[in-house]
JSON list of C-alpha atoms and ligand atoms in Angstrom, two decimals:
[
{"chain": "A", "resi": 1, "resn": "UNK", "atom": "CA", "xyz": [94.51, -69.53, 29.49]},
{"chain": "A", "resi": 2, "resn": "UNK", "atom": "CA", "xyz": [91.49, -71.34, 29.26]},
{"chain": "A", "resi": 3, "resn": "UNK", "atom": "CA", "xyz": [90.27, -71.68, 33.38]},
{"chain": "A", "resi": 4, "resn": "UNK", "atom": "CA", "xyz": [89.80, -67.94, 34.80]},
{"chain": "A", "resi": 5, "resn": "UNK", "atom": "CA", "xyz": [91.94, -67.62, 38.02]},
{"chain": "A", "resi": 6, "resn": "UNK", "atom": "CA", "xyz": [88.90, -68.19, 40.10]},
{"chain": "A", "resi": 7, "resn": "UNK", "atom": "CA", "xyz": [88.15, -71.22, 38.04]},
{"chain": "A", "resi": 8, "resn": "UNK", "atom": "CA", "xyz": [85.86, -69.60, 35.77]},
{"chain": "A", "resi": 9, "resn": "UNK", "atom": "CA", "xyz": [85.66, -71.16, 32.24]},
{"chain": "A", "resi": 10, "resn": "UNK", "atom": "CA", "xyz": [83.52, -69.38, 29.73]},
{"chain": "A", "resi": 11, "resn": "UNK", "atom": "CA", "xyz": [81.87, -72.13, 26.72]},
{"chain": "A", "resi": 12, "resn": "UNK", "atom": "CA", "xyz": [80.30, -70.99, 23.79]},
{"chain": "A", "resi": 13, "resn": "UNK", "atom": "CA", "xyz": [78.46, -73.28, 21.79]},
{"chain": "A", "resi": 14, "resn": "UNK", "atom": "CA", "xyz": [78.44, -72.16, 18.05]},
{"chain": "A", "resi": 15, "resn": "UNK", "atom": "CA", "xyz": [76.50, -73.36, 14.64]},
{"chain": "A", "resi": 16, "resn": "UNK", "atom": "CA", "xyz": [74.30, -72.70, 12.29]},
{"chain": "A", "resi": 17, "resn": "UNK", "atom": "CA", "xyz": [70.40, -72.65, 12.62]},
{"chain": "A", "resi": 18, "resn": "UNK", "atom": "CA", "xyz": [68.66, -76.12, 13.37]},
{"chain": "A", "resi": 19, "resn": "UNK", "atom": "CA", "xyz": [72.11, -77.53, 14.68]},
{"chain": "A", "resi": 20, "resn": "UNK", "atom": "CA", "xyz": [70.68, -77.94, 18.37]},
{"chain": "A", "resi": 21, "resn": "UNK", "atom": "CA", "xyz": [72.79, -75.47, 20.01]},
{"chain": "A", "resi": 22, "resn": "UNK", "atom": "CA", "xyz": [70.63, -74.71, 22.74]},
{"chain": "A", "resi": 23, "resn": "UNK", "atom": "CA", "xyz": [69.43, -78.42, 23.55]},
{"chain": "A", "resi": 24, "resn": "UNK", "atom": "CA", "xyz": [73.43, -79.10, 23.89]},
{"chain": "A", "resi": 25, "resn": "UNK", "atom": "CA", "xyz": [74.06, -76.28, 26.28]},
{"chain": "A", "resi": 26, "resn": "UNK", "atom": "CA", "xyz": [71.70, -77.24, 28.38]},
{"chain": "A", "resi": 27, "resn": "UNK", "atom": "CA", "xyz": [72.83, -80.81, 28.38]},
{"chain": "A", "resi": 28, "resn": "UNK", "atom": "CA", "xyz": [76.07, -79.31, 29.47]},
{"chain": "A", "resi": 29, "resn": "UNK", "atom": "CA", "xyz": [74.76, -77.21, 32.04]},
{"chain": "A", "resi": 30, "resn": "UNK", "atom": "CA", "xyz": [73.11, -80.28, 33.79]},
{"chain": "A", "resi": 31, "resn": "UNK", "atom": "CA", "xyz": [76.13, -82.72, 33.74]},
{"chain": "A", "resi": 32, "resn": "UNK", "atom": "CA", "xyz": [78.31, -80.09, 35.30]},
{"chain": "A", "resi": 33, "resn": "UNK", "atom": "CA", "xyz": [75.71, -79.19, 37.70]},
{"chain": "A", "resi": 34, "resn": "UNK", "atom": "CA", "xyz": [75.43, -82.95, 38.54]},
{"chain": "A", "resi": 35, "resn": "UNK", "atom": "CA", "xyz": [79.28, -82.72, 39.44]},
{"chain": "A", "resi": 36, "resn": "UNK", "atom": "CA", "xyz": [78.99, -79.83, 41.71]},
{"chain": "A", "resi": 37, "resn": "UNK", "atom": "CA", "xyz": [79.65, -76.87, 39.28]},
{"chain": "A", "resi": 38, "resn": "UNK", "atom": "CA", "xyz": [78.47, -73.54, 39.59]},
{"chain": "A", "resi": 39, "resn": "UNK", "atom": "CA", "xyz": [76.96, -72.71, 35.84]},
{"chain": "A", "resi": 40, "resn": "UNK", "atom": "CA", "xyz": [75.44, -69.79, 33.93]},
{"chain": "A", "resi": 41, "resn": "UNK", "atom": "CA", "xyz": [73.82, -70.57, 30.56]},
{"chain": "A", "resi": 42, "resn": "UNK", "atom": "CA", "xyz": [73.19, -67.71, 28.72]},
{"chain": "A", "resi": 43, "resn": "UNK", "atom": "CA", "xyz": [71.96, -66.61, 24.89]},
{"chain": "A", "resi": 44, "resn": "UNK", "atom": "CA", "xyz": [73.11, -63.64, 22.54]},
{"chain": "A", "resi": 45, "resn": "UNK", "atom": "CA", "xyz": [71.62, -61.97, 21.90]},
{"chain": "A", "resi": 46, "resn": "UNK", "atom": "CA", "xyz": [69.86, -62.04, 24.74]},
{"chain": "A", "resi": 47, "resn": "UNK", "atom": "CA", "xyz": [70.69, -62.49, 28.72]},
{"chain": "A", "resi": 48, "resn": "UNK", "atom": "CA", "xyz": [70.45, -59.22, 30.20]},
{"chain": "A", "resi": 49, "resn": "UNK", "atom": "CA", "xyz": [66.86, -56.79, 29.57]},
{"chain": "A", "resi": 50, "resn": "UNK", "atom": "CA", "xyz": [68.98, -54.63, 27.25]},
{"chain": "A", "resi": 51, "resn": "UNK", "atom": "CA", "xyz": [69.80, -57.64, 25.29]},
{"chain": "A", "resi": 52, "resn": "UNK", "atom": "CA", "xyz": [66.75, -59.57, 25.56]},
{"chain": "A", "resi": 53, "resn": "UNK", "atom": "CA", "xyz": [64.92, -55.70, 24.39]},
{"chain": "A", "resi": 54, "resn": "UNK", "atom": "CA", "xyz": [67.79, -55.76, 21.29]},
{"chain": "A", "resi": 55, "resn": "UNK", "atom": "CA", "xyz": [66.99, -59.76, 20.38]},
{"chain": "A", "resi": 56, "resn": "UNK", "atom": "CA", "xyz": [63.10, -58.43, 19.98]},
{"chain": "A", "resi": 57, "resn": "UNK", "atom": "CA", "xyz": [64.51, -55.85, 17.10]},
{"chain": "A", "resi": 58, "resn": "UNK", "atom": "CA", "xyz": [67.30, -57.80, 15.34]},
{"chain": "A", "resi": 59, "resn": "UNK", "atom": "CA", "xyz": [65.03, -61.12, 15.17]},
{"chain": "A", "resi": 60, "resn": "UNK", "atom": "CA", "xyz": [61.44, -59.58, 14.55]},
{"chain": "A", "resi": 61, "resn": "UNK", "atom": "CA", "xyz": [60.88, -60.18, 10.19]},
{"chain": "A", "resi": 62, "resn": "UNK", "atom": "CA", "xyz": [59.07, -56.90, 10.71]},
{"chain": "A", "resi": 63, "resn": "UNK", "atom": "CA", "xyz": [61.85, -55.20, 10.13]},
{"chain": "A", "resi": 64, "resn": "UNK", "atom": "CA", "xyz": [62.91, -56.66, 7.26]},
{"chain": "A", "resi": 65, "resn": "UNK", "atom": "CA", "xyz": [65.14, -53.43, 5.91]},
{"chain": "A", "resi": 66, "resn": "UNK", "atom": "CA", "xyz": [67.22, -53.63, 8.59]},
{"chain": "A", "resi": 67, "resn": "UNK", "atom": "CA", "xyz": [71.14, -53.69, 6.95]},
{"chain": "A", "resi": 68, "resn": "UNK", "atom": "CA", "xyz": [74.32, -55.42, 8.07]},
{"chain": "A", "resi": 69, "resn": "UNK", "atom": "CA", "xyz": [76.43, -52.73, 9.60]},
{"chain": "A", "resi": 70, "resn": "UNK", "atom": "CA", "xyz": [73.05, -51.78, 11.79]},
{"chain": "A", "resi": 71, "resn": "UNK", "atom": "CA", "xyz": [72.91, -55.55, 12.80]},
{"chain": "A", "resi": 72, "resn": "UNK", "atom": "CA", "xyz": [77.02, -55.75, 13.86]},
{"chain": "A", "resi": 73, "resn": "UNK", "atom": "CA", "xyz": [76.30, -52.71, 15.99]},
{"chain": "A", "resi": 74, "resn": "UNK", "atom": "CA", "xyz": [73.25, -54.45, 17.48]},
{"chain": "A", "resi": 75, "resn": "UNK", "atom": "CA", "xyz": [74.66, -57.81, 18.18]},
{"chain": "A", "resi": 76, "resn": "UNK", "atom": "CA", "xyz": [77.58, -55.97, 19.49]},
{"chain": "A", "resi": 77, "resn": "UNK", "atom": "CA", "xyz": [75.46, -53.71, 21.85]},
{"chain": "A", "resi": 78, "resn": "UNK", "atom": "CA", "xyz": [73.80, -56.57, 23.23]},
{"chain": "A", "resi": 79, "resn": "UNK", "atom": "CA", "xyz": [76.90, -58.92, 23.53]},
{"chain": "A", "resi": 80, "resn": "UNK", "atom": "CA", "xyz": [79.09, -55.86, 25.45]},
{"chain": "A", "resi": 81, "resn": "UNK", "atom": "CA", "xyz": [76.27, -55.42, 28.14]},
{"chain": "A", "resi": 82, "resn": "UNK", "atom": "CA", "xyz": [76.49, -59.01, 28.26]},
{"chain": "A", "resi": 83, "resn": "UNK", "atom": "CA", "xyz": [79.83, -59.30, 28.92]},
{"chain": "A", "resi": 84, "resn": "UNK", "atom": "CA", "xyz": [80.61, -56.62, 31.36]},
{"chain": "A", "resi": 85, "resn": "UNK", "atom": "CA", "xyz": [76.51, -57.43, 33.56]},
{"chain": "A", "resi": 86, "resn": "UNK", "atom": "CA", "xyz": [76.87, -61.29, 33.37]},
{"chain": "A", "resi": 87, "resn": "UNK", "atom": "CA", "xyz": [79.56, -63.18, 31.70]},
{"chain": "A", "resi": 88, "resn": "UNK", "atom": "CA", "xyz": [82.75, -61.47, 33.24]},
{"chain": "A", "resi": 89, "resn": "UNK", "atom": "CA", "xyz": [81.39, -60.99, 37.17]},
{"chain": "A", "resi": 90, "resn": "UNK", "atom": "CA", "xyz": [80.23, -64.63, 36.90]},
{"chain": "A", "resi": 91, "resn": "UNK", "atom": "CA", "xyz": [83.82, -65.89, 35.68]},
{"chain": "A", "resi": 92, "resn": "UNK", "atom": "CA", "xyz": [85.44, -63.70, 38.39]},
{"chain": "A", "resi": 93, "resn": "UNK", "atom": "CA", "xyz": [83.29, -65.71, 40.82]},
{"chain": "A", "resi": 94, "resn": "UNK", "atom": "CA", "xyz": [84.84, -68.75, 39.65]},
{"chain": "A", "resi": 95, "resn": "UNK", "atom": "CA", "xyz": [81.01, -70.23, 37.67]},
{"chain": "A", "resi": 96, "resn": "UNK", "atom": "CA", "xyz": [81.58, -71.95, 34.09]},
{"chain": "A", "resi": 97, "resn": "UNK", "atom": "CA", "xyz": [79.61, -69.74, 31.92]},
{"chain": "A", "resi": 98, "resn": "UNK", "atom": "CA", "xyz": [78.02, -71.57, 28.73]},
{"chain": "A", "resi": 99, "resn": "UNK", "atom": "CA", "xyz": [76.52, -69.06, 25.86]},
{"chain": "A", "resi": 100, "resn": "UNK", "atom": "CA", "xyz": [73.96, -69.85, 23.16]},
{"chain": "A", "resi": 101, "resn": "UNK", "atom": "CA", "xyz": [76.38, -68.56, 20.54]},
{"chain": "A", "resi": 102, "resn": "UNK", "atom": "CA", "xyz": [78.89, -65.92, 21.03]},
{"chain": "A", "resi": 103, "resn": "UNK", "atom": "CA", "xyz": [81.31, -63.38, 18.78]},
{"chain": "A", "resi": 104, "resn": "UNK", "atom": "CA", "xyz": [81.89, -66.21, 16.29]},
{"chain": "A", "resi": 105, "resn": "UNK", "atom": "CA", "xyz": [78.45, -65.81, 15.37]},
{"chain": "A", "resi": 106, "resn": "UNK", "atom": "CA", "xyz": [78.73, -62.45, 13.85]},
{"chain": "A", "resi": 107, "resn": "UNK", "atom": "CA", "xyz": [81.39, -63.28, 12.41]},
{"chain": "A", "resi": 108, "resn": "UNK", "atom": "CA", "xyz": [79.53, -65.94, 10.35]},
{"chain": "A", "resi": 109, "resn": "UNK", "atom": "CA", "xyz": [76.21, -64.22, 10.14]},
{"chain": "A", "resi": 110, "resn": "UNK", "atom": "CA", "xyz": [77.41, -60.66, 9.35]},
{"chain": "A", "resi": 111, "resn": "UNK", "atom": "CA", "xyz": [80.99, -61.14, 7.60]},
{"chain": "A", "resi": 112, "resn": "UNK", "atom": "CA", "xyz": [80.52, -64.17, 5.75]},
{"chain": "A", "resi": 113, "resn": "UNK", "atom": "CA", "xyz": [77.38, -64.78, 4.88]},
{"chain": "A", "resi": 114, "resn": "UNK", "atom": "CA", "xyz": [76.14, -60.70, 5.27]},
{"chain": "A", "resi": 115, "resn": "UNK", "atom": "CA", "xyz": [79.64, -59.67, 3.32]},
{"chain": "A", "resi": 116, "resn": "UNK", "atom": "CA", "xyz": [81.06, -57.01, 5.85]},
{"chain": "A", "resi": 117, "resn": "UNK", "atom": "CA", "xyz": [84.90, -57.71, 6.61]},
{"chain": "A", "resi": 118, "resn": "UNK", "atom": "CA", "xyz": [85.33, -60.72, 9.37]},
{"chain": "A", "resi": 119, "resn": "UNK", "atom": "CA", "xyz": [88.42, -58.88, 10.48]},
{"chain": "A", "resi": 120, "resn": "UNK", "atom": "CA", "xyz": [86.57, -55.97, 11.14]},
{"chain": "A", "resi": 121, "resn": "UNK", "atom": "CA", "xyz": [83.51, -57.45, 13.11]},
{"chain": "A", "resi": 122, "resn": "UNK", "atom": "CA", "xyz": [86.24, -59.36, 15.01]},
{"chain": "A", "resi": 123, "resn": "UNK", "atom": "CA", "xyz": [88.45, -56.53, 16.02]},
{"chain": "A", "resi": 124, "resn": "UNK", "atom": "CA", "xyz": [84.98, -54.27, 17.15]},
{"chain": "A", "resi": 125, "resn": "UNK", "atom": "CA", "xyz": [83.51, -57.26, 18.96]},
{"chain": "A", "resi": 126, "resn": "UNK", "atom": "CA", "xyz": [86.77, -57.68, 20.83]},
{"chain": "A", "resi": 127, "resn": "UNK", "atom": "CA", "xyz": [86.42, -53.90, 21.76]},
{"chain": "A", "resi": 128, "resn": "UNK", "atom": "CA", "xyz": [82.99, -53.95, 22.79]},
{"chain": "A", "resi": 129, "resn": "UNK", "atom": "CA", "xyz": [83.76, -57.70, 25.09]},
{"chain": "A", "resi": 130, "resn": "UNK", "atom": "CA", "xyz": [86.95, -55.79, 26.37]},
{"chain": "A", "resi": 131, "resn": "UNK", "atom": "CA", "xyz": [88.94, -58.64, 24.83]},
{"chain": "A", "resi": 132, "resn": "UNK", "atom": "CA", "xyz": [87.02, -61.50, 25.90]},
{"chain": "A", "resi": 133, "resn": "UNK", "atom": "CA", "xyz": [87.21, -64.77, 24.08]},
{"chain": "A", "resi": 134, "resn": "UNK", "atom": "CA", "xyz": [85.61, -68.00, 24.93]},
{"chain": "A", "resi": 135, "resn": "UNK", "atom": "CA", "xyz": [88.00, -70.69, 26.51]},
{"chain": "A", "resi": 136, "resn": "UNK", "atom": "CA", "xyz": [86.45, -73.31, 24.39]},
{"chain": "A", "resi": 137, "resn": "UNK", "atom": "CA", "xyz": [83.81, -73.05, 21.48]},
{"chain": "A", "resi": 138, "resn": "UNK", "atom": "CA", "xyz": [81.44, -76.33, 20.38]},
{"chain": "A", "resi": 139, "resn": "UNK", "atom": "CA", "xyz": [80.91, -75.57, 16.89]},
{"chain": "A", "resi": 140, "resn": "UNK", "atom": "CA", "xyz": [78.39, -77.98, 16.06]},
{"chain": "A", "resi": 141, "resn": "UNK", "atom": "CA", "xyz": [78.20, -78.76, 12.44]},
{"chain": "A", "resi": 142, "resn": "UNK", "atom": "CA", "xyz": [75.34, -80.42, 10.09]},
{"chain": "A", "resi": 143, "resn": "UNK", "atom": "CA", "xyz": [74.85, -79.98, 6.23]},
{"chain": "A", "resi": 144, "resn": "UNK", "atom": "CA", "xyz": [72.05, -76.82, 5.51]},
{"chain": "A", "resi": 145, "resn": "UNK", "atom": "CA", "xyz": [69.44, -78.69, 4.69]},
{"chain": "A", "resi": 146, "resn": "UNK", "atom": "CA", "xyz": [69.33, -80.95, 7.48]},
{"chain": "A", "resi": 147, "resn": "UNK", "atom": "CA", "xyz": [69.40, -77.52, 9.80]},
{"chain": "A", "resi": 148, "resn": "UNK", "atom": "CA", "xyz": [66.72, -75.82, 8.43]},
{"chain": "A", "resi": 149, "resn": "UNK", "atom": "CA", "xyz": [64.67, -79.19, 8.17]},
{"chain": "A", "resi": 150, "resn": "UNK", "atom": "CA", "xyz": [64.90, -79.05, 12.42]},
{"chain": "A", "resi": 151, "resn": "UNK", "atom": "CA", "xyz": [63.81, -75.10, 12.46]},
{"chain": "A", "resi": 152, "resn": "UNK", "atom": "CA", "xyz": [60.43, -76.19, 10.72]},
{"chain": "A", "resi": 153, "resn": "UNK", "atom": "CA", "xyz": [59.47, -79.04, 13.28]},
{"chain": "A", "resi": 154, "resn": "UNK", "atom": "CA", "xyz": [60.71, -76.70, 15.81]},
{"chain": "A", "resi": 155, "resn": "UNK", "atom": "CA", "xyz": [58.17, -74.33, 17.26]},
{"chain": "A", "resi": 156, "resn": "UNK", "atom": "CA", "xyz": [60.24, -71.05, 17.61]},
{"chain": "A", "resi": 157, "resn": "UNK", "atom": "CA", "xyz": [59.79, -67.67, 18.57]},
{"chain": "A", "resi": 158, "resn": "UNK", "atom": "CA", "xyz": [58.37, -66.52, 15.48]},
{"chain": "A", "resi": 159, "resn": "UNK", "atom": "CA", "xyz": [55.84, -68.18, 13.26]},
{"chain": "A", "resi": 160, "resn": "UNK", "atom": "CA", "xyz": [57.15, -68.86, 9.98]},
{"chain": "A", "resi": 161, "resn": "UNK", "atom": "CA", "xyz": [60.64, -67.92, 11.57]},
{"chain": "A", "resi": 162, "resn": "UNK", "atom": "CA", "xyz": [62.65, -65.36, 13.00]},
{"chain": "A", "resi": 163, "resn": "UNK", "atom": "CA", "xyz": [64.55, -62.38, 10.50]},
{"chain": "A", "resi": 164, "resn": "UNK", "atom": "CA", "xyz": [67.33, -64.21, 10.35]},
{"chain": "A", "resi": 165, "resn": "UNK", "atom": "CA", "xyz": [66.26, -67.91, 9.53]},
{"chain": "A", "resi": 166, "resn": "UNK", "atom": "CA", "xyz": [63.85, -66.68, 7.16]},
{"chain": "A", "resi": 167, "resn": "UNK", "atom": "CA", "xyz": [66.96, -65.52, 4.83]},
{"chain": "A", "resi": 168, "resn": "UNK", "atom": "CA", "xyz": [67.17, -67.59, 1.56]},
{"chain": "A", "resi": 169, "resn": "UNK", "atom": "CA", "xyz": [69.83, -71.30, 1.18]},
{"chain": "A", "resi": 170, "resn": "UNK", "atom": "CA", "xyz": [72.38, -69.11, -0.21]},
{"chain": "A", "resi": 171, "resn": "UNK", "atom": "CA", "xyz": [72.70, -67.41, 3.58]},
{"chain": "A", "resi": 172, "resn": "UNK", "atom": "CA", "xyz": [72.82, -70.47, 5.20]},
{"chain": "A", "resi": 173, "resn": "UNK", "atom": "CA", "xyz": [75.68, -72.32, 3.23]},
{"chain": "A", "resi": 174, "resn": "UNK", "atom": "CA", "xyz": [77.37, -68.66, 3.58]},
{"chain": "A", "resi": 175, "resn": "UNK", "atom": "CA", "xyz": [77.24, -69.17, 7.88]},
{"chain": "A", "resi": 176, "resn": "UNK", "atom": "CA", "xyz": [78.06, -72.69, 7.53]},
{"chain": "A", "resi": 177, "resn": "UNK", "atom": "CA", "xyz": [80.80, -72.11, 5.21]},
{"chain": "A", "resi": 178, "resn": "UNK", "atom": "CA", "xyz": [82.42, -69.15, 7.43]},
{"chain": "A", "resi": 179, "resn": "UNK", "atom": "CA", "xyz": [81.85, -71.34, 10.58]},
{"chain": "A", "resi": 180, "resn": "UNK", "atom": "CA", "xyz": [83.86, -73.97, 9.26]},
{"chain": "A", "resi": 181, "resn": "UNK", "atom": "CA", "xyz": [86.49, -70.95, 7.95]},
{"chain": "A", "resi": 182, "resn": "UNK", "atom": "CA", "xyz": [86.83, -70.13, 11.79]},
{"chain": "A", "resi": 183, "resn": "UNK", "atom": "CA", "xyz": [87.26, -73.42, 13.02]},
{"chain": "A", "resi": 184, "resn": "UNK", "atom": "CA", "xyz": [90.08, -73.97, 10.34]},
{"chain": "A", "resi": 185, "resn": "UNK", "atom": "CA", "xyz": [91.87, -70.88, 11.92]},
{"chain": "A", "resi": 186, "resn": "UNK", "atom": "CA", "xyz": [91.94, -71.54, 16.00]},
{"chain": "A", "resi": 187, "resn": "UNK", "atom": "CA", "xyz": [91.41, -75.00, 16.41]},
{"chain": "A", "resi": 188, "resn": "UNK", "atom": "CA", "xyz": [92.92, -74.55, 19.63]},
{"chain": "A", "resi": 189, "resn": "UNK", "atom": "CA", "xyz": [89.56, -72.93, 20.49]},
{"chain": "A", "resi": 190, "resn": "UNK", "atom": "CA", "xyz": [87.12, -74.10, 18.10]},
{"chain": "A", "resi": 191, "resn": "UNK", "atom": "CA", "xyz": [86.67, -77.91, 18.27]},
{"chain": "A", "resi": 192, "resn": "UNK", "atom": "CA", "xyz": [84.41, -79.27, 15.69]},
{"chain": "A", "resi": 193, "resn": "UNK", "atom": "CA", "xyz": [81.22, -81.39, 16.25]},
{"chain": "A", "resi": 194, "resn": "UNK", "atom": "CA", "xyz": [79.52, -84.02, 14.49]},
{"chain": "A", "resi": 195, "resn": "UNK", "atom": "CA", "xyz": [76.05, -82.44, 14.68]},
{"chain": "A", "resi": 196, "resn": "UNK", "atom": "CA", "xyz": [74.10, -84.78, 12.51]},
{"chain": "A", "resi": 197, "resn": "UNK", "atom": "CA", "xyz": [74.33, -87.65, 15.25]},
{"chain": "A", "resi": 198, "resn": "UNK", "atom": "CA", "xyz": [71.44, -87.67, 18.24]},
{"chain": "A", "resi": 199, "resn": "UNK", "atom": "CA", "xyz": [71.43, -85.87, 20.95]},
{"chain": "A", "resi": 200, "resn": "UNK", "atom": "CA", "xyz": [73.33, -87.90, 23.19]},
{"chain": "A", "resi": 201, "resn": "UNK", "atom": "CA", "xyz": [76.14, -88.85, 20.63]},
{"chain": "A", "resi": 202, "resn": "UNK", "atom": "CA", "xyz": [76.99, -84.87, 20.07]},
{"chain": "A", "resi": 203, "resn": "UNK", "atom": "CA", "xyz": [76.57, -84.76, 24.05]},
{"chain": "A", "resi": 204, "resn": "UNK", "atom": "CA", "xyz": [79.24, -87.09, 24.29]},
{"chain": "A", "resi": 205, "resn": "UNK", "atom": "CA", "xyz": [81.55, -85.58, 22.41]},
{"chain": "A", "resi": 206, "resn": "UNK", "atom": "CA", "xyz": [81.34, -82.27, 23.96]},
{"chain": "A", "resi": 207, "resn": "UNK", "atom": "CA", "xyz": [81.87, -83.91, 27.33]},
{"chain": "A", "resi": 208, "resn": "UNK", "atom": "CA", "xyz": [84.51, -85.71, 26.35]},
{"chain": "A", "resi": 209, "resn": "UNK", "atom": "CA", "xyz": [86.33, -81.72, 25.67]},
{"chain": "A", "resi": 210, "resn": "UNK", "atom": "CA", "xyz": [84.99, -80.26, 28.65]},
{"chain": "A", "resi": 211, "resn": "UNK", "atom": "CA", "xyz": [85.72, -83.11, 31.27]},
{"chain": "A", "resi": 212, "resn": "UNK", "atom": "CA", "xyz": [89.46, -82.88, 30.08]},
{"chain": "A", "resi": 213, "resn": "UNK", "atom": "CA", "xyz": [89.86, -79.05, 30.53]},
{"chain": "A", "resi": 214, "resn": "UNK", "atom": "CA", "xyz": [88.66, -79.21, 34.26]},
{"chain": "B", "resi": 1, "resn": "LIG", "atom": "P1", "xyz": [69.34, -68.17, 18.03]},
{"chain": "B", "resi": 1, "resn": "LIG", "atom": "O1", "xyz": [68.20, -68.51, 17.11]},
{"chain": "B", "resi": 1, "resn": "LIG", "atom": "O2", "xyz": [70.44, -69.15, 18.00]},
{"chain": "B", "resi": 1, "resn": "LIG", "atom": "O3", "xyz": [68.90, -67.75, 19.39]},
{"chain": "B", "resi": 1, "resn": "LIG", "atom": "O4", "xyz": [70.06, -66.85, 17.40]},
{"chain": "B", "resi": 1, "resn": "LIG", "atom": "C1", "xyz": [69.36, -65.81, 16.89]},
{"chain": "B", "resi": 1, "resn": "LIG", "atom": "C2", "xyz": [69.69, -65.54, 15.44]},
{"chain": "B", "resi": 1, "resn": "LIG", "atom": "O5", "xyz": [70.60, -64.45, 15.38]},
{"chain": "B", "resi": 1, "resn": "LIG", "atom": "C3", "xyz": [70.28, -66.69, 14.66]},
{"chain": "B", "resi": 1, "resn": "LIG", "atom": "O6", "xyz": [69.62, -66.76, 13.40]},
{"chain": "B", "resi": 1, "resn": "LIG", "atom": "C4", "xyz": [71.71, -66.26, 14.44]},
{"chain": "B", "resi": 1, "resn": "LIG", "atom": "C5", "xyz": [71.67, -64.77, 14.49]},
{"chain": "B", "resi": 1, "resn": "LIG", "atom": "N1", "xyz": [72.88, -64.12, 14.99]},
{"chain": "B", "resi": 1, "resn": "LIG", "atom": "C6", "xyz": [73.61, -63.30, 14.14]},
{"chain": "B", "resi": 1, "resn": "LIG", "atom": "O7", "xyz": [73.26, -63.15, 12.98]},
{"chain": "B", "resi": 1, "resn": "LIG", "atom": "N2", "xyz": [74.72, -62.68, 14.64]},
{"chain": "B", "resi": 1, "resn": "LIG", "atom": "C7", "xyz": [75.12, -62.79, 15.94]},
{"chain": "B", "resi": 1, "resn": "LIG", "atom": "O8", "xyz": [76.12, -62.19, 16.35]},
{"chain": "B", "resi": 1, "resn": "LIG", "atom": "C8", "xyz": [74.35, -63.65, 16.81]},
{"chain": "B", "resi": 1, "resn": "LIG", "atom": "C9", "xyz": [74.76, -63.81, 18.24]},
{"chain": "B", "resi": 1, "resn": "LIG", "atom": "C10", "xyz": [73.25, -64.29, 16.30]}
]
């Protein structure tokens, strides 16, 4: 079921780096405000302290030894407190919750493109969410280069970007590849978007989804 009894419906908004995930989400969050609706944007990792303290370790190219099965436990710390401080009370309460990426992401960053088994990350993220799947996941899609074109005019957290976006081409095409794997198998849940187009075109089609499933 995609609406929570209360009304709650939880959003994730997927892609690779540079695909303007979080300038979408908050698009999103203002239209639906605009109408009256109670939303929560959030970011994994991120959006709790514990979280936001995790994000400073997995992100920071200090600690550049770091190896995948440490970062699937880390993501997965950060995404459980998430879950069970934020994302499920707020859903309960009957708010739409929108996240800055979500399980999918490991999924595509880890399994894919880091080579642990996606089945695996899957079934330990759904153990560490308690089960809990997005109603409806934006993955926006735009060719590598075009992505990681955006990170460099983009002033980000890091100079000379974070752990993660400083990984080589290869990476990237691995995440975009594995994205586009996952929207191939639930595209019930996954709907695929045009990311290439300006702001307000990828808007638009995002709406379009949303306005339907309320
Ligand atoms: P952000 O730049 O979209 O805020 O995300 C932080 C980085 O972390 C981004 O490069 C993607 C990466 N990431 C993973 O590798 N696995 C995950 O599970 C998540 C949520 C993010």
């Amino acid at each position: 079921m995609v609406l929570t009894s209360a009304g709650g419906l939880f959003i994730s908004i997927e892609g690779p780096d540079g695909s303007g995930k979080t300038t979408q989400a908050r698009m999103l969050q203002e239209k639906l405000e605009k109408r009256g609706r109670r939303v929560l944007l959030t970011r994994e990792p991120g959006g709790t302290s514990i979280g936001e303290e995790v994000r400073g370790i997995l992100l920071n190219p200090l600690f550049c030894e770091m190896t995948v099965p440490c970062e699937i436990f880390l993501y997965g710390a950060a995404r459980a407190q998430l879950v069970s401080q934020v994302i499920r009370p707020s859903l309960e309460k009957g708010t739409i919750v929108i996240s800055d990426r979500f399980i999918d992401s490991s999924i595509a960053y880890q399994g894919y493109a880091g080579g642990e088994d996606p089945e695996m990350i899957h079934t330990l993220n759904l153990w560490a969410t308690a089960g809990l799947l997005p109603g409806k996941t934006f993955l926006l899609d735009l060719p590598v280069e075009k992505g990681l074109e955006r990170l460099q005019s983009k002033p980000g957290e890091y100079a000379g970007g974070d752990r993660i976006e400083r990984k080589n081409e290869h990476f990237h095409r691995r995440v975009r590849a594995g994205f586009l794997q996952l929207a191939k198998q639930d595209p019930q849940r996954i709907f695929l978007v045009n990311a290439e187009k300006p702001p307000e075109k990828v808007h638009e089609q995002i709406w379009g989804q949303v306005r339907d499933l309320l």
